[in-house]
PDB file of C-alpha atoms and ligand atoms in Angstrom:
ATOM      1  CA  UNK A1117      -0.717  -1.004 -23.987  1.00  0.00           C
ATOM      2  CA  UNK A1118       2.123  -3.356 -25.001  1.00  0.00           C
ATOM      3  CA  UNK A1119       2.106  -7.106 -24.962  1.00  0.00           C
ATOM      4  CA  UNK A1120       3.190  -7.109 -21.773  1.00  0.00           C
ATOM      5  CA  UNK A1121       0.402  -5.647 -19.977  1.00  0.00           C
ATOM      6  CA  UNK A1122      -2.345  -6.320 -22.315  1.00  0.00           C
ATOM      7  CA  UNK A1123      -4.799  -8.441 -20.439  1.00  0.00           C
ATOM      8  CA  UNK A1124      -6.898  -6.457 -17.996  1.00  0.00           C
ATOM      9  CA  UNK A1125      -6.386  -7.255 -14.619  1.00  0.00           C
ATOM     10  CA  UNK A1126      -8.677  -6.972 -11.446  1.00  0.00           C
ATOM     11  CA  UNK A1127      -7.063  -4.893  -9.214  1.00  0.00           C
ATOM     12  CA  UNK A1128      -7.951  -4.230  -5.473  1.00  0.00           C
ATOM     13  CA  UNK A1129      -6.049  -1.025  -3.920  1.00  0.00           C
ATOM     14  CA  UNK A1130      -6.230  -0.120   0.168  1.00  0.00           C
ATOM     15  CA  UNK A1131      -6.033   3.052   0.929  1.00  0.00           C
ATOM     16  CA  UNK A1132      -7.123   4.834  -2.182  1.00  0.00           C
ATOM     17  CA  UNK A1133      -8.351   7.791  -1.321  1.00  0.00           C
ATOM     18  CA  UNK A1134      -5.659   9.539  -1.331  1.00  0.00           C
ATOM     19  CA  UNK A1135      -1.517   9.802  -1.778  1.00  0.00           C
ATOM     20  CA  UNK A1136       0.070   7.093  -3.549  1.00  0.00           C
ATOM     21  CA  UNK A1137      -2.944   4.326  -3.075  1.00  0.00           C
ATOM     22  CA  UNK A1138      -5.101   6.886  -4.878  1.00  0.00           C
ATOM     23  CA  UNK A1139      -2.057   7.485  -7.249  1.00  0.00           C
ATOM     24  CA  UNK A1140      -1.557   3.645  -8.350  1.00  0.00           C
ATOM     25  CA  UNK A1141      -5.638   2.969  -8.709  1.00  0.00           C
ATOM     26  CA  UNK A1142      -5.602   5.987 -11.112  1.00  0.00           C
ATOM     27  CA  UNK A1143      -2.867   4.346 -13.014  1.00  0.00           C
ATOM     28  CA  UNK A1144      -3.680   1.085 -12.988  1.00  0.00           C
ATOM     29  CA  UNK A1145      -6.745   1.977 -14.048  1.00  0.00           C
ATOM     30  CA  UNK A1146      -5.791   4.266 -16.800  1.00  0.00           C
ATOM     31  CA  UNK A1147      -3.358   1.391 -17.835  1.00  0.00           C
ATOM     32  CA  UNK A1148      -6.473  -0.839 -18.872  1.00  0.00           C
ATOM     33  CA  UNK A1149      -7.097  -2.812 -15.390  1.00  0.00           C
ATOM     34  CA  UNK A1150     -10.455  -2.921 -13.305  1.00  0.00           C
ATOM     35  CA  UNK A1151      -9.521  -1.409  -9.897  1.00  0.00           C
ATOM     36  CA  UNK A1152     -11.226  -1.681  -6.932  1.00  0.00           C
ATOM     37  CA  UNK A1153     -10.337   1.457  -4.888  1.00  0.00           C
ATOM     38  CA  UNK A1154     -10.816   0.890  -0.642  1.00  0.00           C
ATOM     39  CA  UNK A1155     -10.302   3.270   2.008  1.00  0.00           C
ATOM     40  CA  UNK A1156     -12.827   4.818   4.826  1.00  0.00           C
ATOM     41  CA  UNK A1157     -13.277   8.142   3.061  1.00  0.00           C
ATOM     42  CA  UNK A1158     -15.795   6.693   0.427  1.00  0.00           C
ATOM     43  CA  UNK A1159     -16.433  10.531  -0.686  1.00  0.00           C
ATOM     44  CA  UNK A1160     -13.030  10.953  -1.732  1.00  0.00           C
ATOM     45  CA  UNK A1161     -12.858   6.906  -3.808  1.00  0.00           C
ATOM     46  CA  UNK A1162     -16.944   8.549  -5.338  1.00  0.00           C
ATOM     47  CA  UNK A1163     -14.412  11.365  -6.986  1.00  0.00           C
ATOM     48  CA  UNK A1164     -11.757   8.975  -8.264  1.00  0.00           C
ATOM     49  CA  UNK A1165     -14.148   6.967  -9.996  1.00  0.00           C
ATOM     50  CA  UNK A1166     -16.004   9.738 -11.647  1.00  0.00           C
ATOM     51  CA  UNK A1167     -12.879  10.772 -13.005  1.00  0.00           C
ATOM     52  CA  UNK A1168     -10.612   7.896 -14.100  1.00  0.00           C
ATOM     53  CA  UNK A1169     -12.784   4.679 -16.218  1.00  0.00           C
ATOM     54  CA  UNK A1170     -12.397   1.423 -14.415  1.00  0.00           C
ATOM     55  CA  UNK A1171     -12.115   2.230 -10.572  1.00  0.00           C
ATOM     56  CA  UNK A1172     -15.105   1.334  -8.395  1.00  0.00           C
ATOM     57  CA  UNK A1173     -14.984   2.711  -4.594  1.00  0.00           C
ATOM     58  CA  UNK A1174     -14.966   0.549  -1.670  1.00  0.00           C
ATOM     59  CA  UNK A1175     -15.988   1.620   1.795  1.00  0.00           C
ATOM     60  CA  UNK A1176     -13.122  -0.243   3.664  1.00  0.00           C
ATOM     61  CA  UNK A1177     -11.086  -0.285   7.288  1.00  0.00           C
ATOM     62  CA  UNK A1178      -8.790  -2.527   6.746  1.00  0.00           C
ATOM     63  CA  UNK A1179      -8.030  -2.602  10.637  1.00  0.00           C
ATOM     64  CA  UNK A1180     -11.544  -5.118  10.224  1.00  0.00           C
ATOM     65  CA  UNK A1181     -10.628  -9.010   9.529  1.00  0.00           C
ATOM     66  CA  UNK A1182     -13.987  -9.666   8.039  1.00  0.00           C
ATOM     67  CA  UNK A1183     -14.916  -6.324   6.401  1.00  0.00           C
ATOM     68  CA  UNK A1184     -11.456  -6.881   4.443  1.00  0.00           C
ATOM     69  CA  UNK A1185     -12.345 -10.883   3.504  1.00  0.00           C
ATOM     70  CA  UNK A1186     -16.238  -9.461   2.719  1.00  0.00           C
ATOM     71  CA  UNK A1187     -14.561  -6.876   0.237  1.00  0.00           C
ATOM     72  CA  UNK A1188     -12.376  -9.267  -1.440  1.00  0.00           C
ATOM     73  CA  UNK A1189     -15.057 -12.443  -1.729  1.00  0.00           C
ATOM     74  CA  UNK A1190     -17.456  -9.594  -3.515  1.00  0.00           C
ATOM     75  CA  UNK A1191     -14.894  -8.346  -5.561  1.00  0.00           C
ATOM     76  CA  UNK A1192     -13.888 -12.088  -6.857  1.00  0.00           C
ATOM     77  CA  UNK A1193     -18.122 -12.403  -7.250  1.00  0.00           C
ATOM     78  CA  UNK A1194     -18.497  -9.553  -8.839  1.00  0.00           C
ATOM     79  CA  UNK A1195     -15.556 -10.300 -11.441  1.00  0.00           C
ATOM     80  CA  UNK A1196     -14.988 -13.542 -11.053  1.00  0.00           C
ATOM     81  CA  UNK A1197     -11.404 -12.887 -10.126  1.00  0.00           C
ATOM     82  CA  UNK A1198      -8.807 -11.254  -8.194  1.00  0.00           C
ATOM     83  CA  UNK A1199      -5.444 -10.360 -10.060  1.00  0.00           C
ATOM     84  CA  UNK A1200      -3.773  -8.057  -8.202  1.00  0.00           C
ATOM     85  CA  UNK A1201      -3.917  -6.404  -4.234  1.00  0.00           C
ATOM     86  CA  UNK A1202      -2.000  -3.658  -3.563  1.00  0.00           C
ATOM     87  CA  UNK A1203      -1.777  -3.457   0.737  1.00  0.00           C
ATOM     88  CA  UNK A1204      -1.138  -0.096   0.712  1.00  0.00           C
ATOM     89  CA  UNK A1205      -3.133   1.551   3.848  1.00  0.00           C
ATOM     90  CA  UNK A1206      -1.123   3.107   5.800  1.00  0.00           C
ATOM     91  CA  UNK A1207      -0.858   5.760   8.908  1.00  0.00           C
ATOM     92  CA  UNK A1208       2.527   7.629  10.571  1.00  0.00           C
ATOM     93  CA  UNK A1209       1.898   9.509  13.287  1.00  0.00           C
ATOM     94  CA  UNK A1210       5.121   9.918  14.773  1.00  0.00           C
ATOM     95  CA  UNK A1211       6.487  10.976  18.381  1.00  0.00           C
ATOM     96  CA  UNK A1212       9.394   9.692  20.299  1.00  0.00           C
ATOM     97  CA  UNK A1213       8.579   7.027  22.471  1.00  0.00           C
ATOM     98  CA  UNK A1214       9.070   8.772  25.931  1.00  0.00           C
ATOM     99  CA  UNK A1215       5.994  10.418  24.831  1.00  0.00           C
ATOM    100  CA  UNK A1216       4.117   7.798  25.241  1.00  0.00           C
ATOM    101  CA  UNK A1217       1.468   7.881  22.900  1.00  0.00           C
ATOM    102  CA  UNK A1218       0.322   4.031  23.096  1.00  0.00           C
ATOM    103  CA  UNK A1219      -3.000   4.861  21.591  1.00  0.00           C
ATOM    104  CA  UNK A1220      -1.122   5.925  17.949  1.00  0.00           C
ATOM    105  CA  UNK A1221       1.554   3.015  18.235  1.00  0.00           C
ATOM    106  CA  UNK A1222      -1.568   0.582  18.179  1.00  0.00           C
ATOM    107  CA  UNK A1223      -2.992   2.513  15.608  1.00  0.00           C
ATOM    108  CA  UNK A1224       0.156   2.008  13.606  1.00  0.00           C
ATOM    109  CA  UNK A1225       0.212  -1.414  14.680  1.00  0.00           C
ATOM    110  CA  UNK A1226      -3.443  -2.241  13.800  1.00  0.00           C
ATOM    111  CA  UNK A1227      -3.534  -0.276  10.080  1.00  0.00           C
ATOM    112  CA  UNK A1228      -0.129  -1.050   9.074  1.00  0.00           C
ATOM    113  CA  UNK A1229       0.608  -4.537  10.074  1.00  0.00           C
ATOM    114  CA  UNK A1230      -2.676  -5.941  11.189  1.00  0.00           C
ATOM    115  CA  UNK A1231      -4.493  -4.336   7.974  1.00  0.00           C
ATOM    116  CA  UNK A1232      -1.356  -5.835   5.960  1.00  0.00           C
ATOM    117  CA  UNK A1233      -2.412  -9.180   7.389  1.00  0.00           C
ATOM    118  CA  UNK A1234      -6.055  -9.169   6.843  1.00  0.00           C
ATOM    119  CA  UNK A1235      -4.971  -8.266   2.897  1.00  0.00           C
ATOM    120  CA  UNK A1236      -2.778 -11.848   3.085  1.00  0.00           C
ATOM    121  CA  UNK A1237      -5.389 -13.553   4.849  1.00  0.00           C
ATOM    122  CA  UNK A1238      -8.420 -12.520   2.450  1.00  0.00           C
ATOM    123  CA  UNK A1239      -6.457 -12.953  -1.177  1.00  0.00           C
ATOM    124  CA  UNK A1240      -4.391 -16.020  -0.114  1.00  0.00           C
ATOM    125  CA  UNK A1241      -7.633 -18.707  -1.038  1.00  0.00           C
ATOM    126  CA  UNK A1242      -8.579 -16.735  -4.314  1.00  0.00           C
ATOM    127  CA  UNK A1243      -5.096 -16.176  -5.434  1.00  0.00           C
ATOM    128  CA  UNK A1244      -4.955 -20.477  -4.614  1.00  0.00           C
ATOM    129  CA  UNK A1245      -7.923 -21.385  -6.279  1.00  0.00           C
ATOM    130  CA  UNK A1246      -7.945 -19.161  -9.865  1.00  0.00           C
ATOM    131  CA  UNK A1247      -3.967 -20.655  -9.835  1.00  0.00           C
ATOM    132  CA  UNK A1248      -2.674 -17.398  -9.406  1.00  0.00           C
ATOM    133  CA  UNK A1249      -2.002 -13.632  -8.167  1.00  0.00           C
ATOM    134  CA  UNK A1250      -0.073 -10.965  -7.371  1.00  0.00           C
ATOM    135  CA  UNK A1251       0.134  -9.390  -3.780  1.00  0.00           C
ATOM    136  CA  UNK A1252       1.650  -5.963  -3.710  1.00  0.00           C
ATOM    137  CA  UNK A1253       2.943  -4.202  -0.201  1.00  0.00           C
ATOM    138  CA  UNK A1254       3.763  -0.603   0.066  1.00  0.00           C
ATOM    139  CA  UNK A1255       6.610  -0.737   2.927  1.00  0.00           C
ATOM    140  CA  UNK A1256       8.995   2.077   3.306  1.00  0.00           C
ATOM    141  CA  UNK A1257      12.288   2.915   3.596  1.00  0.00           C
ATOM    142  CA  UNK A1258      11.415   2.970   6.950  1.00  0.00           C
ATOM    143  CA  UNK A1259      11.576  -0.852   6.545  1.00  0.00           C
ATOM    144  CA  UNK A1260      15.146  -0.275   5.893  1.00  0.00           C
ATOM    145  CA  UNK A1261      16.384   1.643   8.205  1.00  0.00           C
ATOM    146  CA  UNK A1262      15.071   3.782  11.722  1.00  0.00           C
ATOM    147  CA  UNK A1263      15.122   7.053  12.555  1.00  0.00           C
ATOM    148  CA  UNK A1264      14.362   9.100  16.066  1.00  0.00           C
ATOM    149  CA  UNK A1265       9.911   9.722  16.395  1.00  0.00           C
ATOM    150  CA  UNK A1266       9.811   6.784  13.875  1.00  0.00           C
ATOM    151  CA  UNK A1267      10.742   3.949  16.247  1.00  0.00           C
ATOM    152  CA  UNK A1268       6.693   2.148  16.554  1.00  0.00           C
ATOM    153  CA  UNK A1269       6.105   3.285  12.307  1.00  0.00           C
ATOM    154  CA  UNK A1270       9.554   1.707  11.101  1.00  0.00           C
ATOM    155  CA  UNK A1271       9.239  -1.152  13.340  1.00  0.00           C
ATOM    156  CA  UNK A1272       6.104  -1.718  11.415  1.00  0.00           C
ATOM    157  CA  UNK A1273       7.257  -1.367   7.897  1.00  0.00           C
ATOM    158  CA  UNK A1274      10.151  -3.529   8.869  1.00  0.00           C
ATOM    159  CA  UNK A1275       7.307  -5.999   9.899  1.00  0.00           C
ATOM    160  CA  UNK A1276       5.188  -5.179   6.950  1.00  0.00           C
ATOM    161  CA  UNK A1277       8.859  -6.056   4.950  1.00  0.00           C
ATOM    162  CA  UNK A1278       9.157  -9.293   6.650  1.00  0.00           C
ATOM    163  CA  UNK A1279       5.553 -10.807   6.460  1.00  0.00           C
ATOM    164  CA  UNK A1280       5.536  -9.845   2.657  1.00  0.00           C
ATOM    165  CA  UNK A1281       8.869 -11.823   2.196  1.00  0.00           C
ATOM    166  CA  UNK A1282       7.687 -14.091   3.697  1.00  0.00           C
ATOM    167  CA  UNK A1283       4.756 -15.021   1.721  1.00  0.00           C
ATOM    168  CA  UNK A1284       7.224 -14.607  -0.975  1.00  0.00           C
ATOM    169  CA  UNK A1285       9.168 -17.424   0.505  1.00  0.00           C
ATOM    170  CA  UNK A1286       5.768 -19.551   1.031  1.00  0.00           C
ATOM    171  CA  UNK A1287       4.278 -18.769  -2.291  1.00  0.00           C
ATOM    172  CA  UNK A1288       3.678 -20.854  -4.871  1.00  0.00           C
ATOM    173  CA  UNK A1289       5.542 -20.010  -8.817  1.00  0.00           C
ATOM    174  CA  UNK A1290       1.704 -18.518  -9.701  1.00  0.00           C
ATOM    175  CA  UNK A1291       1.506 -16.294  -6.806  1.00  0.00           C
ATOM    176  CA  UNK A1292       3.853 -13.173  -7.406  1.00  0.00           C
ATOM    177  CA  UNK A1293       4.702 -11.111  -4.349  1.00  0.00           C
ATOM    178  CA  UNK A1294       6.521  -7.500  -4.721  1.00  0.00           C
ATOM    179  CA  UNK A1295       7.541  -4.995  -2.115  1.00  0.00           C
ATOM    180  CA  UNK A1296       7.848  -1.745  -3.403  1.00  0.00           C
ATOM    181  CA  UNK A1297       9.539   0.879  -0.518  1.00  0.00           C
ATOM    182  CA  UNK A1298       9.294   4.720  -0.886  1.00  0.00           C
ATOM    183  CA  UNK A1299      11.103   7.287   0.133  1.00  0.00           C
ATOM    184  CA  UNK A1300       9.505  10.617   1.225  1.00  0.00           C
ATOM    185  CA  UNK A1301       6.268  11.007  -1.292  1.00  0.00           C
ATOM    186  CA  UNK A1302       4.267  14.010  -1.095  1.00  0.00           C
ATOM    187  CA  UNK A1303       0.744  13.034   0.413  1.00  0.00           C
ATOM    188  CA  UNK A1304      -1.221  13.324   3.516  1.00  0.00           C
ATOM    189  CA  UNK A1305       0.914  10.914   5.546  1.00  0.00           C
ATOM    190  CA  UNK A1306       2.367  13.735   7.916  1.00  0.00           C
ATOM    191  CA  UNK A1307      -1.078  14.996   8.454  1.00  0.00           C
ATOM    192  CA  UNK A1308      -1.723  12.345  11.455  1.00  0.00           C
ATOM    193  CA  UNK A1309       1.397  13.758  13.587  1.00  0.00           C
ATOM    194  CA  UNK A1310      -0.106  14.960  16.975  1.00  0.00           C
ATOM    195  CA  UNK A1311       4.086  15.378  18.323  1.00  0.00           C
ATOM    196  CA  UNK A1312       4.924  19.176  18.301  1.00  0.00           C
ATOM    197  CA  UNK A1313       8.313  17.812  17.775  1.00  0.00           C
ATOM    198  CA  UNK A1314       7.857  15.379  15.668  1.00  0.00           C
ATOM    199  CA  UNK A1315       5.637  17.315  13.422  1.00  0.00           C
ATOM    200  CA  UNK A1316       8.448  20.058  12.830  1.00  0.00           C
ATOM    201  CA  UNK A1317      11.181  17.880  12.131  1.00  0.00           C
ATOM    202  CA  UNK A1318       9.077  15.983   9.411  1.00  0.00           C
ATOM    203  CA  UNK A1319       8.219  19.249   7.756  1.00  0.00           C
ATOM    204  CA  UNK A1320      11.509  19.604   7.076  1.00  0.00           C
ATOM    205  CA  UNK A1321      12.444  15.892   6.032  1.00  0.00           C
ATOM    206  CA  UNK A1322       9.361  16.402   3.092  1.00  0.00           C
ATOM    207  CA  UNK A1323      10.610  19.082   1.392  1.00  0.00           C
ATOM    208  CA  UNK A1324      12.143  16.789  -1.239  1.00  0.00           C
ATOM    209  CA  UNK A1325       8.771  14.591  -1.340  1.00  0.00           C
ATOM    210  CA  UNK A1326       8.504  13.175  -5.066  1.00  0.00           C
ATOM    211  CA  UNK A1327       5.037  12.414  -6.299  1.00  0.00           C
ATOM    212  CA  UNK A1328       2.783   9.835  -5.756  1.00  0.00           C
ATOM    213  CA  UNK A1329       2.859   9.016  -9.218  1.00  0.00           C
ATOM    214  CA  UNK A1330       6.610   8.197  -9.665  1.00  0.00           C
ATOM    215  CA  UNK A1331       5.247   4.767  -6.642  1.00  0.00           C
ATOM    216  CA  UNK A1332       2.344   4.163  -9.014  1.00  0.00           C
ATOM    217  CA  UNK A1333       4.663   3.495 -11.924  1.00  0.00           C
ATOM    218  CA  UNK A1334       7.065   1.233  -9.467  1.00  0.00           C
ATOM    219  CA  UNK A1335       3.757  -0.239  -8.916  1.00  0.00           C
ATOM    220  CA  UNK A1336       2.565  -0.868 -12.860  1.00  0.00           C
ATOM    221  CA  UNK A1337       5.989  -1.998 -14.052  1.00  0.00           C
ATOM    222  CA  UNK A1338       5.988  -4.396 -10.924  1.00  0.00           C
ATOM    223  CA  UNK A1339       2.187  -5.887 -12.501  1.00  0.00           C
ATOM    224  CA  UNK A1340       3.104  -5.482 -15.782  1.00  0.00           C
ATOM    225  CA  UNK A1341       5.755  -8.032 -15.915  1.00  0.00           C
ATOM    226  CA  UNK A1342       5.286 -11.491 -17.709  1.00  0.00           C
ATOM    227  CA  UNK A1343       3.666 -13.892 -15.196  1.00  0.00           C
ATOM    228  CA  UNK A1344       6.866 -16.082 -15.175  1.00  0.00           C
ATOM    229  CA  UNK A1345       9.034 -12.545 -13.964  1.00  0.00           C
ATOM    230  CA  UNK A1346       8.782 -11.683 -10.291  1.00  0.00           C
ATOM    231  CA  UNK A1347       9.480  -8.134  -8.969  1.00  0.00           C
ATOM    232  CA  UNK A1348      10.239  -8.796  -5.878  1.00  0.00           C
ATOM    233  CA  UNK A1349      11.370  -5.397  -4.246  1.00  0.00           C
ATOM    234  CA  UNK A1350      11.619  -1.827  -5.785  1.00  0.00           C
ATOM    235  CA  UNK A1351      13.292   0.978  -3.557  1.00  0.00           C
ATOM    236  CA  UNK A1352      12.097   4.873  -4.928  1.00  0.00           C
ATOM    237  CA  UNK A1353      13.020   7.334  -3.772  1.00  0.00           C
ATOM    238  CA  UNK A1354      13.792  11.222  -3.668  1.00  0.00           C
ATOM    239  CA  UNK A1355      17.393  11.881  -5.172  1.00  0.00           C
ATOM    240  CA  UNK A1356      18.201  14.300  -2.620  1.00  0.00           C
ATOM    241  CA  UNK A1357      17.307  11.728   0.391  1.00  0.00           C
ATOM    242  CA  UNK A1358      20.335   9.944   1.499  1.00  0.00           C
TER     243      UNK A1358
HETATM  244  P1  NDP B2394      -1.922   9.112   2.827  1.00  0.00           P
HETATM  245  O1  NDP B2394      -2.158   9.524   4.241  1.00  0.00           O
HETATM  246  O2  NDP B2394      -2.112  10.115   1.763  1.00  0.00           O
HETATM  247  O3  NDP B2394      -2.775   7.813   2.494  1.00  0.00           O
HETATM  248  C1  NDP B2394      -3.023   6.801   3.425  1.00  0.00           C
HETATM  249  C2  NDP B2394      -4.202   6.004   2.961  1.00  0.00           C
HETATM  250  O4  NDP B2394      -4.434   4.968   3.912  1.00  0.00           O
HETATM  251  C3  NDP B2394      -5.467   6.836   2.855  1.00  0.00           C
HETATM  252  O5  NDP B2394      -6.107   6.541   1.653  1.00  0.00           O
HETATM  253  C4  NDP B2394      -6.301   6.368   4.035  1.00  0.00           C
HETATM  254  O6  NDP B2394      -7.682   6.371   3.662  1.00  0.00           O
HETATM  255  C5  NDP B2394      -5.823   4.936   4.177  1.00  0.00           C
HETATM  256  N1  NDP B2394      -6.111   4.393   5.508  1.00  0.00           N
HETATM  257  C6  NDP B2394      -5.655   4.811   6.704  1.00  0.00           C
HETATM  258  N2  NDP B2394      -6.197   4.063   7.686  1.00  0.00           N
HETATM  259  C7  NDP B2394      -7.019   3.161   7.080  1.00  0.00           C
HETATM  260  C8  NDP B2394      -7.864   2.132   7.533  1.00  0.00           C
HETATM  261  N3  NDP B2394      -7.999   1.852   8.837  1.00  0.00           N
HETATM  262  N4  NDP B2394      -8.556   1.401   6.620  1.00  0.00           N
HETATM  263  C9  NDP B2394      -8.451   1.668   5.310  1.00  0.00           C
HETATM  264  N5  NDP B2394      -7.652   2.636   4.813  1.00  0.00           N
HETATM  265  C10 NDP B2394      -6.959   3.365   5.688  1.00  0.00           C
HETATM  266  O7  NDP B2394      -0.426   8.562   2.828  1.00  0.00           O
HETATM  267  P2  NDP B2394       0.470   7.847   1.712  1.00  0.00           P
HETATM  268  O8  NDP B2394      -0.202   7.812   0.428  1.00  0.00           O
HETATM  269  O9  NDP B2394       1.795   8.469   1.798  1.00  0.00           O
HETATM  270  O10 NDP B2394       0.590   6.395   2.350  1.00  0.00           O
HETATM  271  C11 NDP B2394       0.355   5.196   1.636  1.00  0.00           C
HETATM  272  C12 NDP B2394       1.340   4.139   2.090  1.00  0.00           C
HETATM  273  O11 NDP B2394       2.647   4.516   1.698  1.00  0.00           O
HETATM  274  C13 NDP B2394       1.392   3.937   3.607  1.00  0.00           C
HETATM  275  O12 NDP B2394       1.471   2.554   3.886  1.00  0.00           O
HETATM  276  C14 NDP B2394       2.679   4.629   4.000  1.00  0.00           C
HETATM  277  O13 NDP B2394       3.228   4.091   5.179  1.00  0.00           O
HETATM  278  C15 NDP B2394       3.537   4.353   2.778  1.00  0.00           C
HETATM  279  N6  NDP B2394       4.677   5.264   2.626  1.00  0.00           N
HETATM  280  C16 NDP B2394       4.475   6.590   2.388  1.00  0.00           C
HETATM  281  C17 NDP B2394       5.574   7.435   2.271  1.00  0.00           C
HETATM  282  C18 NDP B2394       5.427   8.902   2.062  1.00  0.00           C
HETATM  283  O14 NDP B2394       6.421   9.645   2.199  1.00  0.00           O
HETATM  284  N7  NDP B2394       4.257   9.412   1.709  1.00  0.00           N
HETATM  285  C19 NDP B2394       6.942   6.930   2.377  1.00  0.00           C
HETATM  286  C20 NDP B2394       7.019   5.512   2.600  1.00  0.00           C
HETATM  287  C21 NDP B2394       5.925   4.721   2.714  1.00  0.00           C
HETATM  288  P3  NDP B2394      -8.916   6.721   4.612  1.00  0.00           P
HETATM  289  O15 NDP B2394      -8.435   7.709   5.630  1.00  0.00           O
HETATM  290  O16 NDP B2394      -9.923   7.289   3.650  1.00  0.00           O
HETATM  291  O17 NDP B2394      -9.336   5.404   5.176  1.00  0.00           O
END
């Protein structure tokens, strides 16, 4: 570990259990931080931290306010500080909107904007009171631009952009806020499509996917910095995805 990166952080990662939040807990970990790993599938965060030093699993939904502020006030007791939170939860199951499948566009809405939010609204004191933090939010190139099926999941990466820039904007020098947007990653993202449709043409939009591990290291060079250098938004993605 360089000079750069060599005090330990505490680290708190949503959606860990698999894909790229499972990707960046292993490496921050294996980087030298403490990493608290959250998802629902505590099974899955039991394995990560049986095999990589320094993560401890956290039964999480981030889609609940309090559950979210409960995790974060026992991580800060439990360490006595919060470093670094990496909003990274995330679903996309995709379908044209004439389909009309409300019940997924609130899901999308609730996991990857409301969860977002509950990560602002449970670090924000911490981050205030230790004089200092860094908030991390895994948006998407689908912040960036929209494409057909993806209409209700874009629109809430391009909120998930906004509300992240803004806190940027509202943040005090001490509190560091990054957006780091992926392309197509392999994972189990695709896995949620229910759209006949919409499942097909994603299967073949993936078959460039990159791994998980090539966000993770957007992700430690973004926390690695020196605390007076902000990274404030990293775009990664496949070289074959236009
Ligand atoms: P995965 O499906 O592999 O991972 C998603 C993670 O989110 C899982 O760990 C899942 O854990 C967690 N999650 C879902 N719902 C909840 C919830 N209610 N509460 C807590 N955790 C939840 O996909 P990715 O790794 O690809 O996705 C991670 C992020 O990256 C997402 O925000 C996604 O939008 C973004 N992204 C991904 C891209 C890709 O191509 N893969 C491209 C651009 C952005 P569990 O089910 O155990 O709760």
């Amino acid at each position: 570990m360089d000079a750069v990166t060599s005090s330990p952080r505490i680290a708190f990662v949503t959606g860990a259990s698999s894909g790229i939040g499972r990707a960046v807990a292993r490496r921050l970990a294996t980087d030298g931080h403490r990493v608290v790993a959250a998802a629902r599938r505590v099974e899955l965060l039991d394995e990560l931290a049986a095999s990589v030093d320094g993560v401890e699993p956290c039964e999480l939904d981030v889609t609940d306010l309090d559950a979210v502020r409960a995790a974060v006030a026992t991580t800060v007791e439990r360490h006595g500080r919060l470093d670094v939170f990496v909003a990274n939860a995330g679903v996309m199951p995709l379908s044209r909107l004439d389909a009309g499948l409300t019940d997924q566009w609130n899901q999308m809405i609730d996991v990857n904007v409301r969860g977002l939010l509950h990560g602002i609204a449970a670090c924000l004191d911490p981050f205030r009171e230790q004089g200092g933090g860094h908030f991390v939010t895994i948006a998407s190139i689908g912040a960036h631009g929209v494409t057909p099926t993806a209409a209700v999941y874009c629109g809430t990466k391009y909120a998930a952009w906004a509300i992240t820039e803004g806190l940027r904007l509202e943040s005090p020098p001490e509190i560091r806020v990054t957006t780091v947007s992926p392309g197509v990653v392999e994972s189990e993202l695709a896995d949620t499509i229910t759209d006949s449709d919409a499942r097909q043409a994603m299967s073949e939009y993936r078959r460039h996917a990159i791994p998980p591990s090539a966000i993770a290291d957007a992700v430690a060079f973004a926390v690695s910095q020196p605390p007076e250098v902000d990274v404030n938004e990293i775009v990664v993605r496949p070289v074959r995805q236009r």
